[in-house]
Short mmCIF file of C-alpha atoms in Angstrom, two decimals:
data_model
loop_
_atom_site.label_atom_id
_atom_site.label_comp_id
_atom_site.label_asym_id
_atom_site.label_seq_id
_atom_site.Cartn_x
_atom_site.Cartn_y
_atom_site.Cartn_z
CA MET A 1 167.81 290.54 -15.27
CA GLU A 2 170.85 289.01 -13.59
CA GLN A 3 172.88 286.38 -15.34
CA ASP A 4 173.66 283.05 -13.64
CA ASP A 5 177.34 282.67 -12.68
CA PRO A 6 178.46 279.60 -14.47
CA ALA A 7 180.78 278.56 -11.70
CA GLU A 8 177.82 278.75 -9.12
CA ALA A 9 175.56 276.74 -11.36
CA LEU A 10 178.26 274.17 -11.64
CA THR A 11 178.71 274.01 -7.88
CA GLU A 12 175.03 273.75 -7.29
CA LEU A 13 174.81 271.03 -9.92
CA ARG A 14 177.48 269.01 -8.06
CA GLU A 15 175.99 269.36 -4.68
CA ARG A 16 172.57 268.59 -5.76
CA ARG A 17 171.24 265.14 -4.86
CA PRO A 18 169.12 263.24 -7.53
CA GLY A 19 165.55 262.78 -6.56
CA PRO A 20 163.63 259.58 -6.89
CA LEU A 21 162.28 260.41 -10.31
CA GLU A 22 165.78 261.19 -11.60
CA LEU A 23 167.20 257.94 -10.27
CA LEU A 24 164.32 256.12 -11.90
CA GLN A 25 165.15 257.75 -15.26
CA VAL A 26 168.93 256.84 -14.94
CA ALA A 27 167.97 253.30 -14.06
CA ALA A 28 165.73 253.00 -17.14
CA GLY A 29 168.30 254.54 -19.35
CA SER A 30 170.88 252.02 -18.10
CA GLY A 31 168.35 249.15 -18.76
CA LEU A 32 167.65 250.36 -22.17
CA ALA A 33 171.51 250.39 -22.86
CA VAL A 34 171.88 246.88 -21.63
CA TYR A 35 168.91 245.65 -23.85
CA ALA A 36 170.43 247.53 -26.95
CA VAL A 37 173.72 245.53 -26.38
CA TRP A 38 171.89 242.32 -25.93
CA ALA A 39 169.71 243.01 -28.99
CA LEU A 40 172.54 243.91 -31.21
CA LEU A 41 175.25 241.47 -30.05
CA LEU A 42 173.70 238.36 -28.58
CA GLN A 43 169.93 238.14 -29.57
CA PRO A 44 170.38 237.57 -33.32
CA GLY A 45 171.99 234.24 -32.91
CA PHE A 46 169.68 233.06 -30.45
CA ARG A 47 166.61 233.51 -32.45
CA ARG A 48 167.38 230.33 -34.52
CA VAL A 49 168.08 228.15 -31.51
CA PRO A 50 165.42 226.52 -29.11
CA LEU A 51 165.56 228.01 -25.80
CA ARG A 52 166.83 224.96 -24.05
CA LEU A 53 169.91 224.98 -26.32
CA GLN A 54 170.91 228.70 -25.89
CA VAL A 55 174.07 229.40 -24.25
CA PRO A 56 175.02 233.16 -23.34
CA TYR A 57 178.36 234.43 -24.55
CA VAL A 58 181.01 234.80 -21.95
CA GLY A 59 184.58 235.37 -23.33
CA ALA A 60 187.41 233.09 -22.14
CA SER A 61 189.98 234.56 -19.81
CA ALA A 62 193.67 234.58 -20.88
CA ARG A 63 194.23 231.83 -18.29
CA GLN A 64 191.43 229.70 -19.49
CA VAL A 65 192.83 229.84 -23.12
CA GLU A 66 196.30 228.91 -21.82
CA HIS A 67 194.98 225.93 -20.07
CA VAL A 68 193.00 224.79 -23.05
CA LEU A 69 196.14 224.96 -25.07
CA SER A 70 198.17 223.18 -22.59
CA LEU A 71 195.94 220.08 -23.02
CA LEU A 72 195.73 220.16 -26.88
CA ARG A 73 199.36 221.54 -27.79
CA GLY A 74 201.23 219.24 -30.17
CA ARG A 75 198.16 217.06 -31.20
CA PRO A 76 197.65 216.55 -34.90
CA GLY A 77 194.20 217.08 -36.70
CA LYS A 78 191.52 219.55 -37.04
CA THR A 79 190.94 221.80 -33.96
CA VAL A 80 187.37 223.43 -33.50
CA ASP A 81 186.02 225.58 -30.99
CA LEU A 82 182.19 225.08 -30.51
CA GLY A 83 180.60 228.46 -29.70
CA SER A 84 183.76 230.37 -30.61
CA GLY A 85 182.48 233.73 -29.53
CA ASP A 86 185.13 236.40 -30.54
CA GLY A 87 187.41 233.75 -31.85
CA ARG A 88 190.25 234.07 -29.25
CA ILE A 89 190.66 230.32 -28.70
CA VAL A 90 190.82 229.54 -32.32
CA LEU A 91 193.39 232.24 -33.00
CA ALA A 92 195.53 231.09 -30.09
CA ALA A 93 195.34 227.56 -31.20
CA HIS A 94 196.55 228.44 -34.72
CA ARG A 95 199.53 230.38 -33.29
CA CYS A 96 200.60 227.47 -31.29
CA GLY A 97 200.51 225.07 -34.11
CA LEU A 98 197.07 223.54 -33.93
CA ARG A 99 195.99 223.67 -37.60
CA PRO A 100 193.64 223.87 -39.14
CA ALA A 101 191.72 225.85 -36.42
CA VAL A 102 188.16 226.46 -36.96
CA GLY A 103 185.51 228.41 -34.86
CA TYR A 104 181.74 227.85 -35.03
CA GLU A 105 179.59 230.66 -33.81
CA LEU A 106 175.96 231.44 -34.49
CA ASN A 107 176.02 235.14 -33.59
CA PRO A 108 176.97 237.25 -36.64
CA TRP A 109 178.28 240.06 -34.70
CA LEU A 110 180.69 237.82 -32.85
CA VAL A 111 181.73 236.06 -35.97
CA GLY A 112 182.58 239.41 -37.55
CA LEU A 113 184.56 240.37 -34.41
CA ALA A 114 186.52 237.17 -34.58
CA ARG A 115 187.37 237.73 -38.25
CA LEU A 116 188.44 241.35 -37.33
CA ARG A 117 190.73 240.03 -34.60
CA ALA A 118 192.20 237.49 -37.08
CA TRP A 119 192.89 240.07 -39.67
CA ARG A 120 194.50 242.36 -37.12
CA ALA A 121 196.72 239.46 -36.03
CA GLY A 122 197.67 238.75 -39.62
CA CYS A 123 195.97 235.42 -39.62
CA ALA A 124 192.88 236.31 -41.74
CA GLY A 125 193.74 233.66 -44.42
CA SER A 126 194.82 231.04 -42.01
CA VAL A 127 191.98 230.59 -39.48
CA ARG A 128 188.30 230.02 -40.24
CA TYR A 129 185.06 231.21 -38.47
CA HIS A 130 181.76 229.87 -39.70
CA ARG A 131 178.40 231.22 -38.74
CA GLU A 132 176.73 227.94 -37.99
CA ASP A 133 174.74 226.30 -35.25
CA LEU A 134 177.09 224.22 -33.29
CA TRP A 135 174.31 221.61 -32.82
CA LYS A 136 174.20 221.17 -36.56
CA VAL A 137 178.00 220.99 -37.34
CA SER A 138 179.45 217.62 -38.21
CA LEU A 139 182.27 216.67 -36.02
CA ARG A 140 183.30 213.53 -37.74
CA ASP A 141 186.56 215.05 -38.94
CA CYS A 142 187.55 216.87 -35.77
CA HIS A 143 190.26 215.63 -33.51
CA ASN A 144 190.54 218.36 -30.94
CA VAL A 145 187.42 220.09 -29.50
CA SER A 146 187.17 223.07 -27.29
CA VAL A 147 183.90 223.99 -25.54
CA PHE A 148 182.83 226.63 -23.04
CA LEU A 149 179.27 226.04 -22.60
CA ALA A 150 176.57 226.19 -19.77
CA PRO A 151 175.93 223.08 -17.81
CA SER A 152 172.35 222.81 -18.88
CA VAL A 153 173.43 221.80 -22.44
CA LEU A 154 176.46 219.57 -21.62
CA PRO A 155 174.39 216.31 -21.25
CA LEU A 156 173.06 216.90 -24.92
CA LEU A 157 176.59 217.78 -25.94
CA GLU A 158 177.94 214.57 -24.58
CA ASP A 159 175.51 212.66 -26.91
CA LYS A 160 176.65 214.59 -29.97
CA LEU A 161 180.28 214.24 -29.16
CA GLN A 162 180.01 210.53 -28.42
CA ALA A 163 177.96 210.02 -31.73
CA GLU A 164 180.23 211.98 -34.03
CA LEU A 165 183.93 212.33 -32.94
CA PRO A 166 186.47 209.70 -34.24
CA ALA A 167 188.42 207.52 -31.89
CA GLY A 168 191.53 209.31 -30.51
CA ALA A 169 189.73 212.74 -30.39
CA ARG A 170 190.18 215.01 -27.47
CA VAL A 171 187.64 217.19 -25.95
CA VAL A 172 188.39 220.08 -23.57
CA SER A 173 185.62 221.65 -21.59
CA GLY A 174 186.05 224.87 -19.74
CA ARG A 175 184.49 226.18 -16.56
CA PHE A 176 182.28 223.14 -16.15
CA PRO A 177 183.03 219.38 -16.57
CA LEU A 178 181.07 217.06 -18.82
CA PRO A 179 178.52 215.45 -16.46
CA THR A 180 179.09 211.76 -16.89
CA TRP A 181 182.60 211.42 -18.49
CA GLN A 182 185.72 210.71 -16.76
CA PRO A 183 188.53 213.21 -17.43
CA VAL A 184 192.00 212.16 -18.23
CA ALA A 185 193.41 215.48 -16.99
CA VAL A 186 192.35 218.53 -15.02
CA VAL A 187 194.20 221.90 -15.17
CA GLY A 188 193.53 225.13 -13.22
CA GLU A 189 191.39 226.07 -10.30
CA GLY A 190 187.97 227.63 -9.90
CA LEU A 191 186.47 229.15 -13.12
CA ASP A 192 189.85 228.77 -14.84
CA ARG A 193 189.66 225.03 -14.60
CA VAL A 194 189.47 222.95 -17.71
CA TRP A 195 189.02 219.25 -18.23
CA ALA A 196 190.23 216.93 -20.89
CA TYR A 197 188.47 213.83 -22.29
CA ASP A 198 189.76 211.29 -24.76
CA ILE A 199 187.36 209.40 -27.08
CA HIS A 200 187.72 205.69 -27.25
CA ARG A 201 185.14 203.29 -28.63
CA GLY A 202 184.14 200.87 -25.88
CA GLY A 203 180.88 198.95 -25.84
CA PRO A 204 178.02 199.15 -28.32
CA ALA A 205 177.20 202.71 -27.51
CA GLY A 206 180.79 203.90 -28.01
CA GLN A 207 181.01 205.47 -24.59
CA ALA A 208 183.85 207.85 -24.18
CA VAL A 209 186.21 206.57 -21.52
CA PRO A 210 189.87 207.64 -20.63
CA GLY A 211 192.54 205.53 -22.37
CA PRO A 212 196.00 204.59 -21.07
CA SER A 213 197.78 206.65 -23.79
CA SER A 214 196.57 209.90 -22.10
CA ALA A 215 198.60 209.11 -18.96
CA SER A 216 201.83 209.21 -20.93
CA VAL A 217 201.06 212.36 -22.42
CA LEU A 218 199.45 214.28 -19.49
CA GLY A 219 200.88 212.61 -16.37
CA THR A 220 198.72 211.11 -13.79
CA PRO A 221 194.99 210.97 -14.85
CA ASN A 222 192.84 213.56 -12.80
CA SER A 223 196.04 215.49 -11.75
CA GLN A 224 195.29 219.23 -10.93
CA ASN A 225 197.85 221.84 -11.91
CA GLY A 226 197.46 225.33 -10.42
#
């Protein structure tokens, strides 16, 4: 009985084209791997949230984080990131002097990752990450708010922000603007763009409108910086 030459077998394997069944198996395996990541990292937090309020996790880019900080830097009061994911915005806010900095995230795996990042940065005792539903978090003591949420939930978020935030607070929304509020400043382009909104109490509903104090801090309202 002849033994197969390992070199010939390897060459034959490389030159061999997968058939339809093999391609189907590869696709099924890839789909299973994607589902496993979803089930372990993302789905646990979603089980407790109604479908219309669910927001998929997409981490902020370095440029997006930089733009958020450019609109909040130097402001006093508590800074929170709603849907803080892996905690990068909270950690960066703390490092630039926005303290206390707190993140609220429902997914336990992402909360754990955020705490690990803070520990590795030597900030474990300085920043806080809470596993909480952002829709149930009280914002009455928050003066700086960062949000990177889906457009479908932003109208509901406007209602919550308007009802709970104190006068003088600032909201920075990344990727998508708040649908009915007028920004006092816009920074960046494309998906890296962020919008800043200042909270003032005007009218019986306490509608948020831009205030004159913002122009002195950020320059011309609605200005865009590349």
